[in-house]
Amino acid sequence: MSKTNLQKILSISGHKGLFLFIAQAKAGVIAESLINGKRNMFGINERVTSLADISIYTEEDEVSLAEVLGKMKEYLGDGTAPDPKGGAEILKDFFSQVLPDYDKDRFYVSHMKKVVEWYNILKEKASLEFEDHENAEESDIVAG
């Protein structure tokens, strides 16, 4: 399996799962669901975020999502991340192992749920090996 380009993996507010950027359209972006493979056009009013642009707050700084996913993979080996619906304490315990200095005031359980959900989707449908962000082909994703 080839490396995943996180610049082309999208989270779209109000839509479950992750999407692969396919093309820029005049009125938004065309993206394909990693879960069911269906393609949709998402308008300029949709909040589209590339996973490459997401960071997690720590006590000192921010850590890129790619780095956090890498730490999760290191910790979990071939296992899957905890169930996002498994409860707040399970998620907090998990992230205290993976990212011990996460900012407990700004990295909410709702964020933790998304990160473990994304991890499991990428593990199953893409790759947890990521293209080097610096050398990755520039994409023309426009967030609404």
mmCIF file of N, CA and C in Angstrom:
data_model
loop_
_atom_site.group_PDB
_atom_site.id
_atom_site.type_symbol
_atom_site.label_atom_id
_atom_site.label_comp_id
_atom_site.label_asym_id
_atom_site.label_seq_id
_atom_site.Cartn_x
_atom_site.Cartn_y
_atom_site.Cartn_z
ATOM 1 N N MET A 1 0.847 -1.187 0.000
ATOM 2 C CA MET A 1 0.000 0.000 0.000
ATOM 3 C C MET A 1 0.890 1.246 0.000
ATOM 4 N N SER A 2 0.547 2.223 -0.791
ATOM 5 C CA SER A 2 1.368 3.429 -0.884
ATOM 6 C C SER A 2 1.120 4.341 0.312
ATOM 7 N N LYS A 3 2.010 5.303 0.464
ATOM 8 C CA LYS A 3 1.891 6.250 1.578
ATOM 9 C C LYS A 3 0.695 7.170 1.369
ATOM 10 N N THR A 4 0.110 7.589 2.472
ATOM 11 C CA THR A 4 -1.040 8.475 2.452
ATOM 12 C C THR A 4 -0.574 9.924 2.445
ATOM 13 N N ASN A 5 -1.160 10.716 1.559
ATOM 14 C CA ASN A 5 -0.895 12.151 1.520
ATOM 15 C C ASN A 5 -1.982 12.824 2.351
ATOM 16 N N LEU A 6 -1.645 13.230 3.571
ATOM 17 C CA LEU A 6 -2.643 13.828 4.465
ATOM 18 C C LEU A 6 -3.186 15.147 3.941
ATOM 19 N N GLN A 7 -2.494 15.772 2.988
ATOM 20 C CA GLN A 7 -3.027 16.998 2.400
ATOM 21 C C GLN A 7 -4.280 16.696 1.583
ATOM 22 N N LYS A 8 -4.400 15.458 1.100
ATOM 23 C CA LYS A 8 -5.536 15.094 0.254
ATOM 24 C C LYS A 8 -6.622 14.328 1.021
ATOM 25 N N ILE A 9 -6.412 14.120 2.313
ATOM 26 C CA ILE A 9 -7.435 13.477 3.145
ATOM 27 C C ILE A 9 -8.172 14.592 3.880
ATOM 28 N N LEU A 10 -9.496 14.607 3.716
ATOM 29 C CA LEU A 10 -10.299 15.718 4.212
ATOM 30 C C LEU A 10 -11.289 15.293 5.289
ATOM 31 N N SER A 11 -11.479 16.189 6.219
ATOM 32 C CA SER A 11 -12.585 16.100 7.167
ATOM 33 C C SER A 11 -13.562 17.184 6.721
ATOM 34 N N ILE A 12 -14.829 16.814 6.598
ATOM 35 C CA ILE A 12 -15.829 17.778 6.137
ATOM 36 C C ILE A 12 -16.901 17.880 7.213
ATOM 37 N N SER A 13 -17.006 19.060 7.781
ATOM 38 C CA SER A 13 -17.937 19.289 8.880
ATOM 39 C C SER A 13 -19.353 18.863 8.501
ATOM 40 N N GLY A 14 -19.975 18.111 9.405
ATOM 41 C CA GLY A 14 -21.338 17.658 9.170
ATOM 42 C C GLY A 14 -21.436 16.353 8.404
ATOM 43 N N HIS A 15 -20.281 15.788 7.989
ATOM 44 C CA HIS A 15 -20.271 14.534 7.244
ATOM 45 C C HIS A 15 -19.378 13.535 7.968
ATOM 46 N N LYS A 16 -19.878 12.335 8.163
ATOM 47 C CA LYS A 16 -19.162 11.304 8.902
ATOM 48 C C LYS A 16 -17.994 10.757 8.093
ATOM 49 N N GLY A 17 -16.904 10.473 8.776
ATOM 50 C CA GLY A 17 -15.760 9.827 8.145
ATOM 51 C C GLY A 17 -14.771 10.791 7.527
ATOM 52 N N LEU A 18 -13.951 10.244 6.645
ATOM 53 C CA LEU A 18 -12.925 11.010 5.943
ATOM 54 C C LEU A 18 -13.141 10.890 4.446
ATOM 55 N N PHE A 19 -12.581 11.861 3.714
ATOM 56 C CA PHE A 19 -12.773 11.929 2.276
ATOM 57 C C PHE A 19 -11.440 12.139 1.584
ATOM 58 N N LEU A 20 -11.321 11.588 0.379
ATOM 59 C CA LEU A 20 -10.147 11.783 -0.454
ATOM 60 C C LEU A 20 -10.450 12.891 -1.446
ATOM 61 N N PHE A 21 -9.603 13.921 -1.466
ATOM 62 C CA PHE A 21 -9.743 15.019 -2.429
ATOM 63 C C PHE A 21 -9.559 14.455 -3.827
ATOM 64 N N ILE A 22 -10.529 14.736 -4.714
ATOM 65 C CA ILE A 22 -10.452 14.284 -6.102
ATOM 66 C C ILE A 22 -10.129 15.448 -7.032
ATOM 67 N N ALA A 23 -10.892 16.544 -6.916
ATOM 68 C CA ALA A 23 -10.669 17.680 -7.814
ATOM 69 C C ALA A 23 -11.275 18.946 -7.224
ATOM 70 N N GLN A 24 -10.723 20.058 -7.671
ATOM 71 C CA GLN A 24 -11.275 21.367 -7.332
ATOM 72 C C GLN A 24 -12.396 21.652 -8.322
ATOM 73 N N ALA A 25 -13.502 22.167 -7.838
ATOM 74 C CA ALA A 25 -14.611 22.556 -8.713
ATOM 75 C C ALA A 25 -14.861 24.044 -8.511
ATOM 76 N N LYS A 26 -15.579 24.658 -9.429
ATOM 77 C CA LYS A 26 -15.856 26.098 -9.294
ATOM 78 C C LYS A 26 -16.568 26.417 -7.988
ATOM 79 N N ALA A 27 -17.476 25.539 -7.592
ATOM 80 C CA ALA A 27 -18.298 25.818 -6.424
ATOM 81 C C ALA A 27 -17.862 25.027 -5.189
ATOM 82 N N GLY A 28 -16.640 24.487 -5.178
ATOM 83 C CA GLY A 28 -16.174 23.736 -4.014
ATOM 84 C C GLY A 28 -15.178 22.665 -4.396
ATOM 85 N N VAL A 29 -15.309 21.492 -3.772
ATOM 86 C CA VAL A 29 -14.402 20.382 -4.057
ATOM 87 C C VAL A 29 -15.195 19.102 -4.308
ATOM 88 N N ILE A 30 -14.591 18.231 -5.097
ATOM 89 C CA ILE A 30 -15.143 16.898 -5.309
ATOM 90 C C ILE A 30 -14.276 15.973 -4.464
ATOM 91 N N ALA A 31 -14.950 15.166 -3.627
ATOM 92 C CA ALA A 31 -14.219 14.262 -2.738
ATOM 93 C C ALA A 31 -14.944 12.927 -2.668
ATOM 94 N N GLU A 32 -14.152 11.891 -2.384
ATOM 95 C CA GLU A 32 -14.676 10.530 -2.319
ATOM 96 C C GLU A 32 -14.569 10.022 -0.886
ATOM 97 N N SER A 33 -15.665 9.462 -0.376
ATOM 98 C CA SER A 33 -15.681 8.912 0.973
ATOM 99 C C SER A 33 -14.723 7.734 1.061
ATOM 100 N N LEU A 34 -13.878 7.726 2.095
ATOM 101 C CA LEU A 34 -13.009 6.575 2.308
ATOM 102 C C LEU A 34 -13.811 5.390 2.832
ATOM 103 N N ILE A 35 -14.967 5.658 3.406
ATOM 104 C CA ILE A 35 -15.784 4.590 3.986
ATOM 105 C C ILE A 35 -16.554 3.824 2.920
ATOM 106 N N ASN A 36 -17.269 4.541 2.043
ATOM 107 C CA ASN A 36 -18.113 3.827 1.081
ATOM 108 C C ASN A 36 -17.742 4.078 -0.386
ATOM 109 N N GLY A 37 -16.730 4.917 -0.658
ATOM 110 C CA GLY A 37 -16.270 5.147 -2.022
ATOM 111 C C GLY A 37 -17.150 6.062 -2.859
ATOM 112 N N LYS A 38 -18.209 6.616 -2.272
ATOM 113 C CA LYS A 38 -19.095 7.503 -3.035
ATOM 114 C C LYS A 38 -18.459 8.877 -3.181
ATOM 115 N N ARG A 39 -18.612 9.434 -4.378
ATOM 116 C CA ARG A 39 -18.090 10.787 -4.645
ATOM 117 C C ARG A 39 -19.201 11.803 -4.493
ATOM 118 N N ASN A 40 -18.846 12.958 -3.931
ATOM 119 C CA ASN A 40 -19.787 14.056 -3.762
ATOM 120 C C ASN A 40 -19.095 15.370 -4.046
ATOM 121 N N MET A 41 -19.904 16.353 -4.363
ATOM 122 C CA MET A 41 -19.425 17.724 -4.502
ATOM 123 C C MET A 41 -19.773 18.431 -3.197
ATOM 124 N N PHE A 42 -18.781 19.059 -2.589
ATOM 125 C CA PHE A 42 -18.996 19.803 -1.357
ATOM 126 C C PHE A 42 -18.795 21.278 -1.669
ATOM 127 N N GLY A 43 -19.809 22.065 -1.395
ATOM 128 C CA GLY A 43 -19.814 23.472 -1.754
ATOM 129 C C GLY A 43 -18.872 24.334 -0.929
ATOM 130 N N ILE A 44 -18.728 25.566 -1.388
ATOM 131 C CA ILE A 44 -17.807 26.497 -0.719
ATOM 132 C C ILE A 44 -18.268 26.855 0.689
ATOM 133 N N ASN A 45 -19.528 26.585 1.010
ATOM 134 C CA ASN A 45 -20.017 26.879 2.353
ATOM 135 C C ASN A 45 -19.744 25.748 3.340
ATOM 136 N N GLU A 46 -19.268 24.610 2.835
ATOM 137 C CA GLU A 46 -18.916 23.485 3.708
ATOM 138 C C GLU A 46 -17.560 23.787 4.352
ATOM 139 N N ARG A 47 -17.383 23.331 5.598
ATOM 140 C CA ARG A 47 -16.083 23.514 6.249
ATOM 141 C C ARG A 47 -15.227 22.281 5.949
ATOM 142 N N VAL A 48 -14.296 22.448 5.014
ATOM 143 C CA VAL A 48 -13.426 21.372 4.551
ATOM 144 C C VAL A 48 -12.040 21.607 5.149
ATOM 145 N N THR A 49 -11.509 20.580 5.824
ATOM 146 C CA THR A 49 -10.195 20.707 6.444
ATOM 147 C C THR A 49 -9.321 19.537 6.023
ATOM 148 N N SER A 50 -8.142 19.855 5.561
ATOM 149 C CA SER A 50 -7.156 18.834 5.231
ATOM 150 C C SER A 50 -6.535 18.330 6.536
ATOM 151 N N LEU A 51 -6.353 17.010 6.663
ATOM 152 C CA LEU A 51 -5.753 16.480 7.892
ATOM 153 C C LEU A 51 -4.333 17.005 8.096
ATOM 154 N N ALA A 52 -3.666 17.397 7.022
ATOM 155 C CA ALA A 52 -2.314 17.951 7.137
ATOM 156 C C ALA A 52 -2.314 19.280 7.889
ATOM 157 N N ASP A 53 -3.461 19.944 7.951
ATOM 158 C CA ASP A 53 -3.551 21.253 8.600
ATOM 159 C C ASP A 53 -4.001 21.178 10.061
ATOM 160 N N ILE A 54 -4.163 19.973 10.583
ATOM 161 C CA ILE A 54 -4.670 19.810 11.945
ATOM 162 C C ILE A 54 -3.523 19.540 12.902
ATOM 163 N N SER A 55 -3.577 20.206 14.059
ATOM 164 C CA SER A 55 -2.590 19.997 15.120
ATOM 165 C C SER A 55 -3.322 19.761 16.434
ATOM 166 N N ILE A 56 -2.633 19.113 17.348
ATOM 167 C CA ILE A 56 -3.164 18.842 18.681
ATOM 168 C C ILE A 56 -2.383 19.693 19.671
ATOM 169 N N TYR A 57 -3.117 20.345 20.577
ATOM 170 C CA TYR A 57 -2.470 21.165 21.591
ATOM 171 C C TYR A 57 -1.779 20.298 22.639
ATOM 172 N N THR A 58 -0.545 20.686 22.977
ATOM 173 C CA THR A 58 0.156 20.080 24.109
ATOM 174 C C THR A 58 0.457 21.197 25.097
ATOM 175 N N GLU A 59 1.031 20.838 26.234
ATOM 176 C CA GLU A 59 1.352 21.840 27.257
ATOM 177 C C GLU A 59 2.351 22.871 26.738
ATOM 178 N N GLU A 60 3.251 22.440 25.857
ATOM 179 C CA GLU A 60 4.312 23.314 25.367
ATOM 180 C C GLU A 60 3.992 23.977 24.039
ATOM 181 N N ASP A 61 3.337 23.244 23.152
ATOM 182 C CA ASP A 61 3.248 23.673 21.765
ATOM 183 C C ASP A 61 2.048 22.990 21.114
ATOM 184 N N GLU A 62 2.132 22.804 19.812
ATOM 185 C CA GLU A 62 1.153 22.016 19.064
ATOM 186 C C GLU A 62 1.920 20.927 18.347
ATOM 187 N N VAL A 63 1.268 19.763 18.200
ATOM 188 C CA VAL A 63 1.882 18.633 17.511
ATOM 189 C C VAL A 63 0.996 18.317 16.311
ATOM 190 N N SER A 64 1.620 18.111 15.142
ATOM 191 C CA SER A 64 0.837 17.829 13.939
ATOM 192 C C SER A 64 0.062 16.526 14.116
ATOM 193 N N LEU A 65 -1.088 16.459 13.452
ATOM 194 C CA LEU A 65 -1.900 15.249 13.498
ATOM 195 C C LEU A 65 -1.092 14.058 12.984
ATOM 196 N N ALA A 66 -0.288 14.257 11.945
ATOM 197 C CA ALA A 66 0.531 13.167 11.398
ATOM 198 C C ALA A 66 1.442 12.595 12.482
ATOM 199 N N GLU A 67 2.032 13.464 13.284
ATOM 200 C CA GLU A 67 2.921 13.013 14.359
ATOM 201 C C GLU A 67 2.130 12.254 15.424
ATOM 202 N N VAL A 68 0.946 12.749 15.766
ATOM 203 C CA VAL A 68 0.105 12.078 16.762
ATOM 204 C C VAL A 68 -0.316 10.698 16.240
ATOM 205 N N LEU A 69 -0.730 10.628 14.972
ATOM 206 C CA LEU A 69 -1.115 9.340 14.386
ATOM 207 C C LEU A 69 0.070 8.378 14.387
ATOM 208 N N GLY A 70 1.266 8.899 14.138
ATOM 209 C CA GLY A 70 2.478 8.079 14.186
ATOM 210 C C GLY A 70 2.741 7.546 15.586
ATOM 211 N N LYS A 71 2.534 8.385 16.600
ATOM 212 C CA LYS A 71 2.709 7.946 17.991
ATOM 213 C C LYS A 71 1.667 6.893 18.357
ATOM 214 N N MET A 72 0.450 7.067 17.827
ATOM 215 C CA MET A 72 -0.601 6.088 18.079
ATOM 216 C C MET A 72 -0.214 4.740 17.472
ATOM 217 N N LYS A 73 0.306 4.768 16.247
ATOM 218 C CA LYS A 73 0.707 3.536 15.568
ATOM 219 C C LYS A 73 1.832 2.846 16.337
ATOM 220 N N GLU A 74 2.786 3.640 16.795
ATOM 221 C CA GLU A 74 3.902 3.117 17.581
ATOM 222 C C GLU A 74 3.380 2.416 18.843
ATOM 223 N N TYR A 75 2.433 3.046 19.509
ATOM 224 C CA TYR A 75 1.869 2.527 20.754
ATOM 225 C C TYR A 75 0.987 1.300 20.508
ATOM 226 N N LEU A 76 0.172 1.334 19.452
ATOM 227 C CA LEU A 76 -0.815 0.286 19.203
ATOM 228 C C LEU A 76 -0.275 -0.905 18.410
ATOM 229 N N GLY A 77 0.845 -0.706 17.698
ATOM 230 C CA GLY A 77 1.335 -1.772 16.830
ATOM 231 C C GLY A 77 0.311 -2.038 15.739
ATOM 232 N N ASP A 78 -0.131 -3.284 15.615
ATOM 233 C CA ASP A 78 -1.124 -3.643 14.602
ATOM 234 C C ASP A 78 -2.557 -3.485 15.108
ATOM 235 N N GLY A 79 -2.713 -3.081 16.351
ATOM 236 C CA GLY A 79 -4.049 -2.952 16.939
ATOM 237 C C GLY A 79 -4.785 -1.722 16.443
ATOM 238 N N THR A 80 -6.061 -1.668 16.775
ATOM 239 C CA THR A 80 -6.866 -0.496 16.434
ATOM 240 C C THR A 80 -6.950 0.423 17.650
ATOM 241 N N ALA A 81 -7.295 1.660 17.380
ATOM 242 C CA ALA A 81 -7.465 2.639 18.456
ATOM 243 C C ALA A 81 -8.757 2.324 19.210
ATOM 244 N N PRO A 82 -8.888 2.837 20.432
ATOM 245 C CA PRO A 82 -10.107 2.582 21.205
ATOM 246 C C PRO A 82 -11.359 3.045 20.458
ATOM 247 N N ASP A 83 -12.473 2.422 20.758
ATOM 248 C CA ASP A 83 -13.760 2.798 20.185
ATOM 249 C C ASP A 83 -14.061 4.249 20.572
ATOM 250 N N PRO A 84 -14.372 5.101 19.574
ATOM 251 C CA PRO A 84 -14.677 6.505 19.892
ATOM 252 C C PRO A 84 -15.860 6.645 20.854
ATOM 253 N N LYS A 85 -16.721 5.641 20.898
ATOM 254 C CA LYS A 85 -17.887 5.689 21.785
ATOM 255 C C LYS A 85 -17.607 4.993 23.112
ATOM 256 N N GLY A 86 -16.347 4.634 23.349
ATOM 257 C CA GLY A 86 -15.972 3.855 24.526
ATOM 258 C C GLY A 86 -15.988 4.596 25.848
ATOM 259 N N GLY A 87 -16.164 5.883 25.835
ATOM 260 C CA GLY A 87 -16.213 6.632 27.083
ATOM 261 C C GLY A 87 -15.033 7.571 27.236
ATOM 262 N N ALA A 88 -15.286 8.673 27.919
ATOM 263 C CA ALA A 88 -14.289 9.738 28.083
ATOM 264 C C ALA A 88 -13.036 9.255 28.801
ATOM 265 N N GLU A 89 -13.200 8.472 29.864
ATOM 266 C CA GLU A 89 -12.022 8.046 30.646
ATOM 267 C C GLU A 89 -11.108 7.143 29.835
ATOM 268 N N ILE A 90 -11.701 6.256 29.028
ATOM 269 C CA ILE A 90 -10.893 5.366 28.178
ATOM 270 C C ILE A 90 -10.067 6.200 27.201
ATOM 271 N N LEU A 91 -10.695 7.216 26.585
ATOM 272 C CA LEU A 91 -9.986 8.065 25.622
ATOM 273 C C LEU A 91 -8.909 8.899 26.317
ATOM 274 N N LYS A 92 -9.226 9.465 27.466
ATOM 275 C CA LYS A 92 -8.228 10.261 28.199
ATOM 276 C C LYS A 92 -7.043 9.394 28.605
ATOM 277 N N ASP A 93 -7.316 8.187 29.087
ATOM 278 C CA ASP A 93 -6.233 7.272 29.469
ATOM 279 C C ASP A 93 -5.370 6.926 28.259
ATOM 280 N N PHE A 94 -6.032 6.665 27.135
ATOM 281 C CA PHE A 94 -5.304 6.326 25.914
ATOM 282 C C PHE A 94 -4.377 7.466 25.504
ATOM 283 N N PHE A 95 -4.909 8.685 25.447
ATOM 284 C CA PHE A 95 -4.075 9.812 25.013
ATOM 285 C C PHE A 95 -3.021 10.182 26.051
ATOM 286 N N SER A 96 -3.252 9.879 27.309
ATOM 287 C CA SER A 96 -2.206 10.148 28.309
ATOM 288 C C SER A 96 -1.030 9.188 28.114
ATOM 289 N N GLN A 97 -1.277 8.026 27.488
ATOM 290 C CA GLN A 97 -0.195 7.094 27.150
ATOM 291 C C GLN A 97 0.514 7.510 25.860
ATOM 292 N N VAL A 98 -0.276 7.909 24.864
ATOM 293 C CA VAL A 98 0.258 8.220 23.533
ATOM 294 C C VAL A 98 0.893 9.613 23.482
ATOM 295 N N LEU A 99 0.236 10.580 24.089
ATOM 296 C CA LEU A 99 0.681 11.972 24.060
ATOM 297 C C LEU A 99 0.553 12.532 25.482
ATOM 298 N N PRO A 100 1.481 12.128 26.368
ATOM 299 C CA PRO A 100 1.327 12.427 27.794
ATOM 300 C C PRO A 100 1.175 13.918 28.128
ATOM 301 N N ASP A 101 1.733 14.782 27.299
ATOM 302 C CA ASP A 101 1.660 16.213 27.618
ATOM 303 C C ASP A 101 0.543 16.929 26.864
ATOM 304 N N TYR A 102 -0.489 16.176 26.406
ATOM 305 C CA TYR A 102 -1.586 16.851 25.700
ATOM 306 C C TYR A 102 -2.224 17.869 26.644
ATOM 307 N N ASP A 103 -2.692 18.977 26.091
ATOM 308 C CA ASP A 103 -3.279 20.062 26.872
ATOM 309 C C ASP A 103 -4.692 19.665 27.308
ATOM 310 N N LYS A 104 -4.830 19.380 28.586
ATOM 311 C CA LYS A 104 -6.101 18.883 29.114
ATOM 312 C C LYS A 104 -7.214 19.930 29.087
ATOM 313 N N ASP A 105 -6.838 21.201 28.894
ATOM 314 C CA ASP A 105 -7.847 22.265 28.815
ATOM 315 C C ASP A 105 -8.299 22.555 27.385
ATOM 316 N N ARG A 106 -7.496 22.156 26.384
ATOM 317 C CA ARG A 106 -7.840 22.517 25.001
ATOM 318 C C ARG A 106 -7.996 21.336 24.052
ATOM 319 N N PHE A 107 -7.592 20.136 24.468
ATOM 320 C CA PHE A 107 -7.784 18.933 23.644
ATOM 321 C C PHE A 107 -8.926 18.150 24.288
ATOM 322 N N TYR A 108 -10.134 18.409 23.772
ATOM 323 C CA TYR A 108 -11.354 17.894 24.370
ATOM 324 C C TYR A 108 -11.617 16.438 23.986
ATOM 325 N N VAL A 109 -12.486 15.788 24.748
ATOM 326 C CA VAL A 109 -12.892 14.415 24.446
ATOM 327 C C VAL A 109 -13.501 14.336 23.043
ATOM 328 N N SER A 110 -14.241 15.366 22.632
ATOM 329 C CA SER A 110 -14.824 15.365 21.278
ATOM 330 C C SER A 110 -13.727 15.319 20.213
ATOM 331 N N HIS A 111 -12.589 15.981 20.474
ATOM 332 C CA HIS A 111 -11.450 15.923 19.555
ATOM 333 C C HIS A 111 -10.832 14.528 19.574
ATOM 334 N N MET A 112 -10.710 13.963 20.772
ATOM 335 C CA MET A 112 -10.127 12.626 20.917
ATOM 336 C C MET A 112 -10.937 11.604 20.120
ATOM 337 N N LYS A 113 -12.258 11.739 20.189
ATOM 338 C CA LYS A 113 -13.133 10.817 19.455
ATOM 339 C C LYS A 113 -12.842 10.883 17.960
ATOM 340 N N LYS A 114 -12.696 12.107 17.441
ATOM 341 C CA LYS A 114 -12.411 12.265 16.009
ATOM 342 C C LYS A 114 -11.068 11.650 15.648
ATOM 343 N N VAL A 115 -10.057 11.894 16.466
ATOM 344 C CA VAL A 115 -8.710 11.396 16.151
ATOM 345 C C VAL A 115 -8.688 9.866 16.137
ATOM 346 N N VAL A 116 -9.312 9.212 17.121
ATOM 347 C CA VAL A 116 -9.301 7.742 17.111
ATOM 348 C C VAL A 116 -10.147 7.199 15.958
ATOM 349 N N GLU A 117 -11.250 7.879 15.631
ATOM 350 C CA GLU A 117 -12.067 7.466 14.485
ATOM 351 C C GLU A 117 -11.251 7.586 13.196
ATOM 352 N N TRP A 118 -10.565 8.723 13.023
ATOM 353 C CA TRP A 118 -9.747 8.928 11.829
ATOM 354 C C TRP A 118 -8.638 7.886 11.748
ATOM 355 N N TYR A 119 -7.996 7.598 12.880
ATOM 356 C CA TYR A 119 -6.924 6.604 12.911
ATOM 357 C C TYR A 119 -7.441 5.267 12.385
ATOM 358 N N ASN A 120 -8.580 4.837 12.905
ATOM 359 C CA ASN A 120 -9.126 3.540 12.512
ATOM 360 C C ASN A 120 -9.538 3.508 11.043
ATOM 361 N N ILE A 121 -10.072 4.627 10.535
ATOM 362 C CA ILE A 121 -10.430 4.695 9.111
ATOM 363 C C ILE A 121 -9.168 4.611 8.250
ATOM 364 N N LEU A 122 -8.159 5.396 8.597
ATOM 365 C CA LEU A 122 -6.914 5.375 7.821
ATOM 366 C C LEU A 122 -6.256 4.001 7.877
ATOM 367 N N LYS A 123 -6.283 3.370 9.034
ATOM 368 C CA LYS A 123 -5.693 2.036 9.193
ATOM 369 C C LYS A 123 -6.382 1.035 8.271
ATOM 370 N N GLU A 124 -7.702 1.129 8.190
ATOM 371 C CA GLU A 124 -8.470 0.167 7.398
ATOM 372 C C GLU A 124 -8.513 0.496 5.912
ATOM 373 N N LYS A 125 -8.634 1.788 5.561
ATOM 374 C CA LYS A 125 -8.924 2.168 4.175
ATOM 375 C C LYS A 125 -7.773 2.820 3.425
ATOM 376 N N ALA A 126 -6.719 3.217 4.123
ATOM 377 C CA ALA A 126 -5.600 3.901 3.463
ATOM 378 C C ALA A 126 -4.305 3.312 4.019
ATOM 379 N N SER A 127 -3.437 4.144 4.497
ATOM 380 C CA SER A 127 -2.168 3.707 5.074
ATOM 381 C C SER A 127 -1.815 4.641 6.223
ATOM 382 N N LEU A 128 -1.172 4.082 7.233
ATOM 383 C CA LEU A 128 -0.692 4.898 8.342
ATOM 384 C C LEU A 128 0.756 5.319 8.124
ATOM 385 N N GLU A 129 1.257 5.088 6.911
ATOM 386 C CA GLU A 129 2.545 5.625 6.482
ATOM 387 C C GLU A 129 2.219 6.870 5.680
ATOM 388 N N PHE A 130 2.813 7.997 6.074
ATOM 389 C CA PHE A 130 2.447 9.266 5.450
ATOM 390 C C PHE A 130 3.565 9.812 4.587
ATOM 391 N N GLU A 131 3.145 10.455 3.490
ATOM 392 C CA GLU A 131 4.118 11.161 2.651
ATOM 393 C C GLU A 131 4.720 12.284 3.479
ATOM 394 N N ASP A 132 5.972 12.559 3.221
ATOM 395 C CA ASP A 132 6.648 13.670 3.891
ATOM 396 C C ASP A 132 5.933 14.957 3.493
ATOM 397 N N HIS A 133 5.444 15.683 4.484
ATOM 398 C CA HIS A 133 4.654 16.890 4.237
ATOM 399 C C HIS A 133 5.416 17.908 3.390
ATOM 400 N N GLU A 134 6.709 18.010 3.610
ATOM 401 C CA GLU A 134 7.521 19.001 2.882
ATOM 402 C C GLU A 134 7.653 18.635 1.402
ATOM 403 N N ASN A 135 7.765 17.325 1.126
ATOM 404 C CA ASN A 135 7.997 16.893 -0.242
ATOM 405 C C ASN A 135 6.732 16.483 -0.974
ATOM 406 N N ALA A 136 5.626 16.478 -0.275
ATOM 407 C CA ALA A 136 4.367 16.055 -0.907
ATOM 408 C C ALA A 136 3.979 17.056 -1.979
ATOM 409 N N GLU A 137 3.353 16.533 -3.006
ATOM 410 C CA GLU A 137 2.879 17.388 -4.099
ATOM 411 C C GLU A 137 1.885 18.408 -3.532
ATOM 412 N N GLU A 138 2.035 19.635 -3.919
ATOM 413 C CA GLU A 138 1.138 20.675 -3.430
ATOM 414 C C GLU A 138 -0.263 20.445 -3.992
ATOM 415 N N SER A 139 -1.261 20.532 -3.134
ATOM 416 C CA SER A 139 -2.619 20.373 -3.628
ATOM 417 C C SER A 139 -3.329 21.728 -3.562
ATOM 418 N N ASP A 140 -4.383 21.837 -4.345
ATOM 419 C CA ASP A 140 -5.102 23.104 -4.440
ATOM 420 C C ASP A 140 -6.417 23.048 -3.658
ATOM 421 N N ILE A 141 -6.341 22.514 -2.460
ATOM 422 C CA ILE A 141 -7.557 22.405 -1.665
ATOM 423 C C ILE A 141 -7.891 23.779 -1.088
ATOM 424 N N VAL A 142 -9.117 24.167 -1.282
ATOM 425 C CA VAL A 142 -9.573 25.449 -0.748
ATOM 426 C C VAL A 142 -10.625 25.149 0.304
ATOM 427 N N ALA A 143 -10.356 25.549 1.526
ATOM 428 C CA ALA A 143 -11.353 25.354 2.585
ATOM 429 C C ALA A 143 -12.306 26.527 2.539
ATOM 430 N N GLY A 144 -13.578 26.204 2.548
ATOM 431 C CA GLY A 144 -14.630 27.214 2.446
ATOM 432 C C GLY A 144 -14.624 28.146 3.508
#
